[in-house]
CSV table of C-alpha atoms and ligand atoms in Angstrom, one decimal:
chain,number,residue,atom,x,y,z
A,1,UNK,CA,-37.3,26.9,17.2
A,2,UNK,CA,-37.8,26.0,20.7
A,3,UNK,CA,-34.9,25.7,23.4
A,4,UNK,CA,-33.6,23.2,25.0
A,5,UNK,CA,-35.2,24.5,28.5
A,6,UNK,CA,-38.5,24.7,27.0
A,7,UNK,CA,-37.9,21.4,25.5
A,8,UNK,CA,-37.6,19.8,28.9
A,9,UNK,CA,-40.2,22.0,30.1
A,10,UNK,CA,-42.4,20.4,27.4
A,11,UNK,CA,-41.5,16.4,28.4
A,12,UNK,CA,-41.7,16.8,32.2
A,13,UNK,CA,-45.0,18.6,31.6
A,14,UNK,CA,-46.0,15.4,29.0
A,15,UNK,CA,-44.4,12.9,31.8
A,16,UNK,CA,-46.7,14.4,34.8
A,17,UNK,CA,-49.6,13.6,32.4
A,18,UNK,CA,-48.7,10.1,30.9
A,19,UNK,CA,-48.9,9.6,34.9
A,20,UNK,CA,-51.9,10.0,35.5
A,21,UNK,CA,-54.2,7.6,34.3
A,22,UNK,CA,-57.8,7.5,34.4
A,23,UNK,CA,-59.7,4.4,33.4
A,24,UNK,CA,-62.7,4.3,31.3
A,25,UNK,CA,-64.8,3.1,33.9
A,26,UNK,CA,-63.8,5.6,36.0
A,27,UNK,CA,-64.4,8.8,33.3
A,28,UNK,CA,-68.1,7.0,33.0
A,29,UNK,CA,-68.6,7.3,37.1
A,30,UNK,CA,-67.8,10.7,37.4
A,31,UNK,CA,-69.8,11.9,34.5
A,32,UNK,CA,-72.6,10.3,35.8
A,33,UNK,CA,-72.8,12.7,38.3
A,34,UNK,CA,-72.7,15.5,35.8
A,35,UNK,CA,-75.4,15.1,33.6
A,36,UNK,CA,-75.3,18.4,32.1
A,37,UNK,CA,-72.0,16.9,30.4
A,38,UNK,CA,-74.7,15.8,27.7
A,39,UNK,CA,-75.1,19.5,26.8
A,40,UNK,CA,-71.4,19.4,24.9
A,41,UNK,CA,-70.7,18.8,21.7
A,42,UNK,CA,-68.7,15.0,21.8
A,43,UNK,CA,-66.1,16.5,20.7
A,44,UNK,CA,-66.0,19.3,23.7
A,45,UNK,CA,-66.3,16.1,26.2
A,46,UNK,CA,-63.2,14.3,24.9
A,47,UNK,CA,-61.1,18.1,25.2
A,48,UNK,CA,-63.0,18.1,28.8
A,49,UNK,CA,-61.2,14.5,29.4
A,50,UNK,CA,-57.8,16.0,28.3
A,51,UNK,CA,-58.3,19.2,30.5
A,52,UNK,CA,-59.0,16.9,33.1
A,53,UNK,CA,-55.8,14.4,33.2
A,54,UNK,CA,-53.8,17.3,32.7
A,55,UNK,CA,-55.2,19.4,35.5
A,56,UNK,CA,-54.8,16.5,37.8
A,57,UNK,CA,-51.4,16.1,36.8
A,58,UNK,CA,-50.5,19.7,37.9
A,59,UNK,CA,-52.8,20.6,41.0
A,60,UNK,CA,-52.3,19.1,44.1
A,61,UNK,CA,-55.4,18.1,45.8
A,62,UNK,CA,-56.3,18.1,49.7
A,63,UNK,CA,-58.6,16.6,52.0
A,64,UNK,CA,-59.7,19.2,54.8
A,65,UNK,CA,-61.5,18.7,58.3
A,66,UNK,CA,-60.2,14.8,57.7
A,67,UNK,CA,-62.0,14.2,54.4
A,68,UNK,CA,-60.8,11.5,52.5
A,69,UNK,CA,-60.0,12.3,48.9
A,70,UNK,CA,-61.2,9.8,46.4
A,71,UNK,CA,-60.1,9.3,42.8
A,72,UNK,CA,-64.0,9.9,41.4
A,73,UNK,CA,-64.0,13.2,43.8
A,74,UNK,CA,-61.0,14.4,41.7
A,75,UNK,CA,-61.8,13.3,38.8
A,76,UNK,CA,-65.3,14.8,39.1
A,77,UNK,CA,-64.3,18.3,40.5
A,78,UNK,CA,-61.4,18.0,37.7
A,79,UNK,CA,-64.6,17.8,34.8
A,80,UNK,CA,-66.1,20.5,36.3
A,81,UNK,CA,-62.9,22.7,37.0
A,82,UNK,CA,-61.8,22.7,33.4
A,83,UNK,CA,-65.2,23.3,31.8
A,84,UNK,CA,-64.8,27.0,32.2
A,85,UNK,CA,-61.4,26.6,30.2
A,86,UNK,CA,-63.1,24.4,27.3
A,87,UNK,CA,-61.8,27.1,25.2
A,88,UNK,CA,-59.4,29.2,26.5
A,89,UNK,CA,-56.8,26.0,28.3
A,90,UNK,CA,-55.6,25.6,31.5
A,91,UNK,CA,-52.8,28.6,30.9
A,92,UNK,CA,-55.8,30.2,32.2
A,93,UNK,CA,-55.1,28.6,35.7
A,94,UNK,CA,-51.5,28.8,36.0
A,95,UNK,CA,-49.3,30.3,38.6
A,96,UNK,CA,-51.4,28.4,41.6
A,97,UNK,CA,-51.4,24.4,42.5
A,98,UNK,CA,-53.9,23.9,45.5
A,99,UNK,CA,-57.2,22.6,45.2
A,100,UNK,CA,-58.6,22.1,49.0
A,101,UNK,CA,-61.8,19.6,49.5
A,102,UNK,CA,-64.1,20.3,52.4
A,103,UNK,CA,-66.7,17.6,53.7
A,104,UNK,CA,-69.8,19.9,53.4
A,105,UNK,CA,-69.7,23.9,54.2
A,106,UNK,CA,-66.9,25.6,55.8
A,107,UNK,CA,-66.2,28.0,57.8
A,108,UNK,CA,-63.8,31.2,56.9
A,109,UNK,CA,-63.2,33.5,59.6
A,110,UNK,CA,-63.6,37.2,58.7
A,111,UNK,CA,-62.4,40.2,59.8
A,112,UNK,CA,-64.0,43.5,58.3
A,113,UNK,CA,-63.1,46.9,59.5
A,114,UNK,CA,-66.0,49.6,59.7
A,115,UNK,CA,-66.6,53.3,58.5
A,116,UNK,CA,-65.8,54.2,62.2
A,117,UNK,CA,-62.8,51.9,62.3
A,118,UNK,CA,-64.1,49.2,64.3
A,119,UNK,CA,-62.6,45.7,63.5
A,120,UNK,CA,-65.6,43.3,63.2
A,121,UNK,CA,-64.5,39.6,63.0
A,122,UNK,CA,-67.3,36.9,62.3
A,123,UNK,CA,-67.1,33.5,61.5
A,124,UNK,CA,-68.5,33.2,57.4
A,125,UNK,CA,-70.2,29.7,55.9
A,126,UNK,CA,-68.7,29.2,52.8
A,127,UNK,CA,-69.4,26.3,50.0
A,128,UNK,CA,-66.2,27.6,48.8
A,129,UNK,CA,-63.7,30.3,48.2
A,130,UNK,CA,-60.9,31.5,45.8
A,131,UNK,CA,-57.8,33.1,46.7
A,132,UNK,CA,-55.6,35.1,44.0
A,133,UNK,CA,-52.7,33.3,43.1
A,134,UNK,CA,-53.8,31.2,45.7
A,135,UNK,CA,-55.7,28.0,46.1
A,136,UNK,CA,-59.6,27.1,45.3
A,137,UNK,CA,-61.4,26.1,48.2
A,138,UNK,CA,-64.5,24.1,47.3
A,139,UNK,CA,-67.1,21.7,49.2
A,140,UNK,CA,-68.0,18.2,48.6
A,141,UNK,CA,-71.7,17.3,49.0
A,142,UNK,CA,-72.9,13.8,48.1
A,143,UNK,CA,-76.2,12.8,46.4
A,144,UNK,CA,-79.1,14.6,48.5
A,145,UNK,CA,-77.5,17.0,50.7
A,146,UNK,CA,-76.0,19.0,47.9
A,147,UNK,CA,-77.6,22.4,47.8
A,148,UNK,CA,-79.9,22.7,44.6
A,149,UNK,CA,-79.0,24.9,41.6
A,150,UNK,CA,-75.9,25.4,43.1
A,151,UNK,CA,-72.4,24.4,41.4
A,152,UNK,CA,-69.7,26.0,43.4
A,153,UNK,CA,-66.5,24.3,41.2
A,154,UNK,CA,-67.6,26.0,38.3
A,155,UNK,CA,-68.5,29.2,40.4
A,156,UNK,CA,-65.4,29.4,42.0
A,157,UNK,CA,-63.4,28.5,38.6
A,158,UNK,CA,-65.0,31.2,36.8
A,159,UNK,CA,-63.5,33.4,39.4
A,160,UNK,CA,-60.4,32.3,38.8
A,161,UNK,CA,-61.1,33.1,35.2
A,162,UNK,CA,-62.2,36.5,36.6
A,163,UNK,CA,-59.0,36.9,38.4
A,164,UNK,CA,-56.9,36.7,35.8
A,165,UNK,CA,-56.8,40.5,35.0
A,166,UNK,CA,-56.8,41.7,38.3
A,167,UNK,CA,-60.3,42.1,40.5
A,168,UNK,CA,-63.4,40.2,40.8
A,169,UNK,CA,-65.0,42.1,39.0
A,170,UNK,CA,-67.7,40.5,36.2
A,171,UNK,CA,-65.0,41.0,33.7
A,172,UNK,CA,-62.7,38.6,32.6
A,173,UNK,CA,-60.1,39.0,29.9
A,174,UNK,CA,-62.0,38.8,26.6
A,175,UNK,CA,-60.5,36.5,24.0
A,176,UNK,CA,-60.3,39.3,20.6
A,177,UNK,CA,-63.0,39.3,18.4
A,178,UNK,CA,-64.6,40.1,21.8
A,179,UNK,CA,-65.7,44.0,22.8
A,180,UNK,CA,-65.6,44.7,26.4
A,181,UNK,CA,-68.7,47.0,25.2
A,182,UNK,CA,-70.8,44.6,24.4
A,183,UNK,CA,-69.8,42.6,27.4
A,184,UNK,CA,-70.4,45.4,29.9
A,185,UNK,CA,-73.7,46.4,28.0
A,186,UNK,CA,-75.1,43.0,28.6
A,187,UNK,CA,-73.7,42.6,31.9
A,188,UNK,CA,-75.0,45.4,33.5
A,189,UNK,CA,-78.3,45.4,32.2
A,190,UNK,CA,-78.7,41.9,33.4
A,191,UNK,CA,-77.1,42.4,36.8
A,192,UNK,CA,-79.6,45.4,37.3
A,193,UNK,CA,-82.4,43.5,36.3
A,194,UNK,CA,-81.5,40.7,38.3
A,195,UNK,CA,-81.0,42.7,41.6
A,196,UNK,CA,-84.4,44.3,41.1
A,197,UNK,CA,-85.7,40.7,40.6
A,198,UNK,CA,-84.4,39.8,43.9
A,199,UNK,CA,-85.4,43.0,46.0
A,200,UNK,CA,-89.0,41.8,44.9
A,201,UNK,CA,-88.4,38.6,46.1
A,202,UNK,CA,-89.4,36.9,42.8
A,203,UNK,CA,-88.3,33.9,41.9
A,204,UNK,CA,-85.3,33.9,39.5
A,205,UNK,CA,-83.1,31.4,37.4
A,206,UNK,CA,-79.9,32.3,38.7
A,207,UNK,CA,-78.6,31.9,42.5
A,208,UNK,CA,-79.5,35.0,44.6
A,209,UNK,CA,-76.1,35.4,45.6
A,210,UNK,CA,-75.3,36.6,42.0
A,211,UNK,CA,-77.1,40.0,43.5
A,212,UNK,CA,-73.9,40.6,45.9
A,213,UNK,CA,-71.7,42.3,43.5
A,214,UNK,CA,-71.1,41.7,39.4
A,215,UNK,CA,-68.4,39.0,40.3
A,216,UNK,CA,-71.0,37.4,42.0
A,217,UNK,CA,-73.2,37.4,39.3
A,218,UNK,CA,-70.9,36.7,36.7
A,219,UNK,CA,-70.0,33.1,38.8
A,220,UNK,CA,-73.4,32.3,39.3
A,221,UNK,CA,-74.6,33.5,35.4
A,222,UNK,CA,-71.8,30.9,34.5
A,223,UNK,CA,-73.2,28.1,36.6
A,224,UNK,CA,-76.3,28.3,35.0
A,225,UNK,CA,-74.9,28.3,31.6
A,226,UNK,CA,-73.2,24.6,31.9
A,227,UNK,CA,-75.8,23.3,34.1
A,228,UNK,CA,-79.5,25.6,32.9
A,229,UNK,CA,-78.3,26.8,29.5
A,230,UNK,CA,-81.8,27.2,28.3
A,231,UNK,CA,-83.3,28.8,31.8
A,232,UNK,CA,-80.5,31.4,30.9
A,233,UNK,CA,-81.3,32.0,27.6
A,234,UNK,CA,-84.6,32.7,28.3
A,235,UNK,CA,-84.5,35.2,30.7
A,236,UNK,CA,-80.4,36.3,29.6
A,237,UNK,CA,-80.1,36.4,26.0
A,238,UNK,CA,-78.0,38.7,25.9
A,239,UNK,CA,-75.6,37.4,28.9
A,240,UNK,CA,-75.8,33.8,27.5
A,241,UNK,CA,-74.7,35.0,23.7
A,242,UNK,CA,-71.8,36.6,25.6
A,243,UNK,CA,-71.0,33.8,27.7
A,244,UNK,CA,-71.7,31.3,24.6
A,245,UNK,CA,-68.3,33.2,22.9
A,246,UNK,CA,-66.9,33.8,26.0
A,247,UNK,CA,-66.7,29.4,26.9
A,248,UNK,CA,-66.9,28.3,23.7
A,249,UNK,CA,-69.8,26.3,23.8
A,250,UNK,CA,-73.4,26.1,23.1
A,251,UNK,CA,-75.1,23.9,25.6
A,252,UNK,CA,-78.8,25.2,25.1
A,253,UNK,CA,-78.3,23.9,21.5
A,254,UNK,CA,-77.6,20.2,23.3
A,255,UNK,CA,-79.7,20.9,26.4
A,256,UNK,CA,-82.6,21.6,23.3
A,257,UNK,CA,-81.0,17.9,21.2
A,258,UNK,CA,-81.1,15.8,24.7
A,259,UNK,CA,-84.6,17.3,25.9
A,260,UNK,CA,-85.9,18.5,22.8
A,261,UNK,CA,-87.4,22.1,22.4
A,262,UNK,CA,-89.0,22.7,26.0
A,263,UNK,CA,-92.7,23.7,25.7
A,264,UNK,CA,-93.8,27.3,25.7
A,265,UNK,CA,-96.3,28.8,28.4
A,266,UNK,CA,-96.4,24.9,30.2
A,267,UNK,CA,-99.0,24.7,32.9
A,268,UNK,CA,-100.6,27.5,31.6
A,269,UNK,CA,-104.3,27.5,30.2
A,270,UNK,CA,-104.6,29.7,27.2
A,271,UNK,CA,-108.2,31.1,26.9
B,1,ZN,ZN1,-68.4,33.7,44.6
Protein backbone atom coordinates (compact mmCIF):
# COMPACT_ATOMS: atom_id res chain seq x y z
CA UNK A 1 0.00 0.00 0.00
CA UNK A 2 1.26 3.40 -0.71
CA UNK A 3 1.03 6.48 1.77
CA UNK A 4 -0.77 9.21 1.77
CA UNK A 5 2.56 11.41 1.10
CA UNK A 6 3.54 9.36 -1.70
CA UNK A 7 0.01 9.56 -2.93
CA UNK A 8 0.27 13.26 -3.27
CA UNK A 9 3.68 12.94 -4.49
CA UNK A 10 2.18 10.74 -7.23
CA UNK A 11 -0.84 13.58 -8.33
CA UNK A 12 1.38 16.63 -8.23
CA UNK A 13 3.92 14.70 -10.26
CA UNK A 14 0.72 13.53 -12.73
CA UNK A 15 -0.60 17.38 -12.45
CA UNK A 16 2.93 18.97 -13.61
CA UNK A 17 2.50 16.61 -16.68
CA UNK A 18 -1.26 17.01 -17.60
CA UNK A 19 0.36 20.65 -17.89
CA UNK A 20 2.20 20.41 -20.28
CA UNK A 21 0.94 19.92 -23.52
CA UNK A 22 2.52 19.30 -26.71
CA UNK A 23 0.50 19.35 -29.86
CA UNK A 24 0.75 16.95 -32.67
CA UNK A 25 2.00 19.37 -34.94
CA UNK A 26 4.47 20.40 -32.80
CA UNK A 27 5.89 16.46 -31.89
CA UNK A 28 6.00 16.21 -36.03
CA UNK A 29 8.40 19.63 -36.15
CA UNK A 30 10.82 18.58 -33.76
CA UNK A 31 11.19 15.14 -35.05
CA UNK A 32 11.88 16.44 -38.24
CA UNK A 33 15.01 17.56 -37.11
CA UNK A 34 15.86 14.18 -35.73
CA UNK A 35 15.73 11.89 -38.42
CA UNK A 36 17.54 9.13 -36.75
CA UNK A 37 14.13 8.92 -34.64
CA UNK A 38 13.18 6.49 -37.69
CA UNK A 39 15.71 4.09 -36.20
CA UNK A 40 13.20 3.14 -33.13
CA UNK A 41 10.85 0.74 -32.89
CA UNK A 42 7.12 2.81 -33.05
CA UNK A 43 6.60 1.72 -30.04
CA UNK A 44 10.06 3.21 -28.51
CA UNK A 45 8.98 6.74 -30.26
CA UNK A 46 5.58 6.96 -28.40
CA UNK A 47 7.67 6.02 -24.77
CA UNK A 48 10.19 8.88 -26.25
CA UNK A 49 7.00 11.29 -26.45
CA UNK A 50 6.10 10.37 -22.81
CA UNK A 51 9.77 10.87 -21.59
CA UNK A 52 9.60 13.96 -23.18
CA UNK A 53 6.31 15.76 -21.67
CA UNK A 54 7.40 14.49 -18.43
CA UNK A 55 10.90 15.73 -18.56
CA UNK A 56 9.54 19.08 -19.54
CA UNK A 57 7.32 19.06 -16.80
CA UNK A 58 10.18 18.65 -14.29
CA UNK A 59 13.32 20.55 -15.71
CA UNK A 60 13.47 24.01 -15.89
CA UNK A 61 14.83 25.35 -19.04
CA UNK A 62 17.10 28.65 -19.63
CA UNK A 63 18.06 30.81 -22.33
CA UNK A 64 21.86 31.99 -21.93
CA UNK A 65 23.86 34.92 -23.55
CA UNK A 66 20.04 36.34 -24.35
CA UNK A 67 18.86 33.28 -26.30
CA UNK A 68 15.33 32.99 -26.72
CA UNK A 69 13.91 29.60 -25.71
CA UNK A 70 11.42 28.24 -28.08
CA UNK A 71 8.78 25.49 -27.55
CA UNK A 72 10.40 23.26 -30.65
CA UNK A 73 13.97 23.92 -28.99
CA UNK A 74 12.64 22.16 -25.85
CA UNK A 75 10.76 19.91 -27.20
CA UNK A 76 13.61 18.89 -29.53
CA UNK A 77 16.43 18.84 -26.88
CA UNK A 78 13.66 17.03 -24.57
CA UNK A 79 13.57 13.96 -27.58
CA UNK A 80 16.99 13.74 -27.56
CA UNK A 81 17.54 14.09 -23.66
CA UNK A 82 15.35 11.16 -22.82
CA UNK A 83 16.59 8.82 -25.53
CA UNK A 84 19.44 7.64 -23.38
CA UNK A 85 16.65 6.75 -20.64
CA UNK A 86 14.40 4.78 -23.35
CA UNK A 87 14.84 2.08 -21.00
CA UNK A 88 16.02 2.79 -17.75
CA UNK A 89 13.27 6.23 -17.05
CA UNK A 90 13.89 9.49 -16.03
CA UNK A 91 14.64 8.27 -12.19
CA UNK A 92 17.85 8.07 -13.92
CA UNK A 93 17.99 12.04 -14.01
CA UNK A 94 16.69 12.96 -10.74
CA UNK A 95 18.06 15.00 -8.03
CA UNK A 96 18.93 18.10 -10.64
CA UNK A 97 16.35 20.58 -12.54
CA UNK A 98 18.46 22.95 -14.89
CA UNK A 99 18.76 22.55 -18.38
CA UNK A 100 20.87 25.85 -19.71
CA UNK A 101 20.61 26.70 -23.75
CA UNK A 102 23.49 28.47 -25.27
CA UNK A 103 23.22 30.22 -28.78
CA UNK A 104 26.23 28.36 -30.39
CA UNK A 105 29.52 27.39 -28.34
CA UNK A 106 30.42 28.69 -25.01
CA UNK A 107 32.87 29.52 -23.18
CA UNK A 108 33.77 27.84 -19.56
CA UNK A 109 36.49 29.41 -17.80
CA UNK A 110 39.10 26.96 -16.43
CA UNK A 111 41.35 26.84 -13.84
CA UNK A 112 43.95 23.78 -13.68
CA UNK A 113 46.67 23.62 -11.21
CA UNK A 114 50.11 22.05 -12.43
CA UNK A 115 52.58 19.27 -11.15
CA UNK A 116 54.74 22.31 -9.91
CA UNK A 117 51.66 23.97 -8.37
CA UNK A 118 51.03 26.64 -10.75
CA UNK A 119 47.38 27.76 -11.18
CA UNK A 120 46.76 27.88 -15.04
CA UNK A 121 43.33 29.53 -15.82
CA UNK A 122 42.20 29.50 -19.60
CA UNK A 123 39.20 30.27 -21.14
CA UNK A 124 37.64 26.46 -22.63
CA UNK A 125 34.97 26.34 -25.88
CA UNK A 126 32.49 24.10 -25.00
CA UNK A 127 29.29 22.71 -27.10
CA UNK A 128 28.33 21.77 -23.68
CA UNK A 129 29.00 20.58 -20.25
CA UNK A 130 27.53 18.55 -17.22
CA UNK A 131 27.78 19.23 -13.76
CA UNK A 132 27.09 16.45 -10.96
CA UNK A 133 23.98 16.99 -9.33
CA UNK A 134 24.04 20.00 -11.26
CA UNK A 135 22.73 21.33 -14.44
CA UNK A 136 23.31 20.20 -18.32
CA UNK A 137 24.73 22.85 -20.25
CA UNK A 138 24.15 22.26 -24.03
CA UNK A 139 24.47 24.46 -27.36
CA UNK A 140 21.88 25.22 -29.86
CA UNK A 141 22.96 25.23 -33.48
CA UNK A 142 20.45 25.70 -36.26
CA UNK A 143 20.37 23.99 -39.67
CA UNK A 144 23.98 24.47 -41.33
CA UNK A 145 26.16 25.74 -38.67
CA UNK A 146 25.65 22.65 -36.45
CA UNK A 147 29.00 20.83 -36.21
CA UNK A 148 28.71 17.44 -38.19
CA UNK A 149 28.54 14.03 -36.47
CA UNK A 150 28.31 15.76 -33.48
CA UNK A 151 25.13 15.36 -30.96
CA UNK A 152 26.10 16.94 -27.70
CA UNK A 153 22.36 16.44 -25.85
CA UNK A 154 22.73 12.88 -26.08
CA UNK A 155 26.63 13.21 -25.20
CA UNK A 156 26.15 15.17 -22.34
CA UNK A 157 22.98 12.95 -21.18
CA UNK A 158 24.84 9.90 -21.37
CA UNK A 159 27.08 11.54 -18.92
CA UNK A 160 24.62 12.16 -16.75
CA UNK A 161 23.82 8.46 -17.03
CA UNK A 162 27.58 8.06 -16.34
CA UNK A 163 27.32 10.03 -13.27
CA UNK A 164 24.96 8.28 -11.67
CA UNK A 165 27.50 6.02 -9.72
CA UNK A 166 29.95 8.37 -8.99
CA UNK A 167 32.80 9.48 -11.77
CA UNK A 168 32.91 9.87 -15.37
CA UNK A 169 34.24 7.22 -15.98
CA UNK A 170 32.88 4.81 -19.14
CA UNK A 171 30.87 2.95 -16.62
CA UNK A 172 27.54 3.47 -15.92
CA UNK A 173 25.40 1.49 -13.49
CA UNK A 174 24.56 -1.72 -15.38
CA UNK A 175 20.85 -2.71 -15.28
CA UNK A 176 21.31 -6.93 -13.92
CA UNK A 177 21.51 -9.36 -16.34
CA UNK A 178 24.45 -7.02 -17.22
CA UNK A 179 28.32 -8.06 -16.27
CA UNK A 180 30.58 -5.14 -15.67
CA UNK A 181 33.15 -7.80 -17.26
CA UNK A 182 31.87 -7.98 -20.34
CA UNK A 183 31.33 -4.22 -20.30
CA UNK A 184 34.81 -3.30 -19.39
CA UNK A 185 36.19 -6.11 -21.89
CA UNK A 186 34.55 -4.38 -24.68
CA UNK A 187 35.13 -1.05 -23.58
CA UNK A 188 38.61 -1.08 -23.27
CA UNK A 189 39.47 -2.90 -26.22
CA UNK A 190 37.55 -0.42 -28.15
CA UNK A 191 38.76 2.67 -26.40
CA UNK A 192 42.43 1.32 -27.12
CA UNK A 193 41.75 0.69 -30.60
CA UNK A 194 40.16 3.87 -31.12
CA UNK A 195 42.98 5.99 -29.50
CA UNK A 196 45.53 4.23 -31.75
CA UNK A 197 43.12 5.03 -34.63
CA UNK A 198 43.37 8.59 -33.85
CA UNK A 199 47.24 8.94 -33.04
CA UNK A 200 47.42 7.70 -36.81
CA UNK A 201 45.32 10.22 -37.83
CA UNK A 202 42.88 7.85 -39.69
CA UNK A 203 39.69 8.61 -40.19
CA UNK A 204 37.22 7.08 -37.66
CA UNK A 205 33.39 6.69 -36.98
CA UNK A 206 33.18 8.09 -33.77
CA UNK A 207 34.20 11.89 -32.67
CA UNK A 208 37.87 12.25 -31.84
CA UNK A 209 37.18 13.61 -28.69
CA UNK A 210 36.07 10.11 -27.52
CA UNK A 211 40.12 9.64 -27.37
CA UNK A 212 40.24 12.12 -24.22
CA UNK A 213 39.43 9.73 -21.51
CA UNK A 214 36.83 6.51 -21.48
CA UNK A 215 33.97 8.98 -20.43
CA UNK A 216 34.74 10.65 -23.36
CA UNK A 217 34.46 7.80 -25.41
CA UNK A 218 31.61 6.27 -23.83
CA UNK A 219 29.52 9.83 -24.67
CA UNK A 220 30.63 9.99 -28.02
CA UNK A 221 30.25 5.79 -28.62
CA UNK A 222 26.59 6.65 -27.52
CA UNK A 223 26.04 9.37 -30.03
CA UNK A 224 26.85 7.30 -32.64
CA UNK A 225 24.56 4.54 -31.59
CA UNK A 226 21.23 6.73 -31.87
CA UNK A 227 22.43 8.69 -34.73
CA UNK A 228 25.23 5.92 -36.89
CA UNK A 229 24.00 2.68 -35.38
CA UNK A 230 25.28 0.76 -38.28
CA UNK A 231 28.84 2.82 -38.62
CA UNK A 232 29.16 1.54 -34.98
CA UNK A 233 28.47 -1.83 -35.52
CA UNK A 234 30.79 -2.22 -38.03
CA UNK A 235 33.70 -1.06 -36.61
CA UNK A 236 32.20 -1.74 -32.54
CA UNK A 237 30.52 -4.85 -32.39
CA UNK A 238 31.29 -5.56 -29.44
CA UNK A 239 30.56 -1.87 -27.91
CA UNK A 240 27.30 -1.62 -29.83
CA UNK A 241 25.96 -5.23 -28.47
CA UNK A 242 26.76 -3.68 -25.02
CA UNK A 243 25.19 -0.45 -25.65
CA UNK A 244 22.23 -2.27 -27.56
CA UNK A 245 21.36 -3.87 -23.75
CA UNK A 246 22.61 -1.16 -22.10
CA UNK A 247 19.59 1.58 -24.10
CA UNK A 248 17.27 -0.81 -24.88
CA UNK A 249 17.20 -0.42 -28.39
CA UNK A 250 18.27 -1.72 -31.63
CA UNK A 251 18.55 1.13 -34.12
CA UNK A 252 20.93 -0.67 -36.69
CA UNK A 253 18.06 -3.15 -37.03
CA UNK A 254 15.78 0.13 -38.20
CA UNK A 255 18.70 2.19 -39.58
CA UNK A 256 19.00 -1.45 -41.85
CA UNK A 257 14.50 -1.41 -42.35
CA UNK A 258 14.60 2.60 -43.31
CA UNK A 259 17.94 2.30 -45.64
CA UNK A 260 17.94 -1.19 -46.28
CA UNK A 261 21.21 -3.40 -45.86
CA UNK A 262 24.03 -0.80 -46.81
CA UNK A 263 26.30 -2.27 -49.57
CA UNK A 264 29.48 -4.03 -48.84
CA UNK A 265 33.03 -2.74 -50.18
CA UNK A 266 30.96 0.46 -52.04
CA UNK A 267 33.26 2.43 -54.32
CA UNK A 268 35.46 -0.26 -54.39
CA UNK A 269 36.42 -2.28 -57.64
CA UNK A 270 36.92 -5.87 -56.99
CA UNK A 271 39.37 -7.49 -59.50
ZN1 LIG B 1 32.02 15.05 -22.79
Amino acid sequence: MISILERFRRWRRARRVDAVSVSDAMWIRAEARLPFLDYLEPEHRLRLRELARTFIAEKQFYGAHGFALTDEVIVTIALQACLPVLRIGLRAYRGWVGVIVYPGDFVIPRKVMDEAGVVHEYDDEVLGEAWEGGPVLVSWHDGEDAPEGVNVVIHEFAHKLDMENGEVDGLPLLPSGMSRKGWAEAFSEGYERFCRQVDAHAETVLDPYGSESPGEFFAVASEAFFEAPCLLQEDFPAIYGQLRQFYGADPAAGERRVYGEPPRDAGVDSP
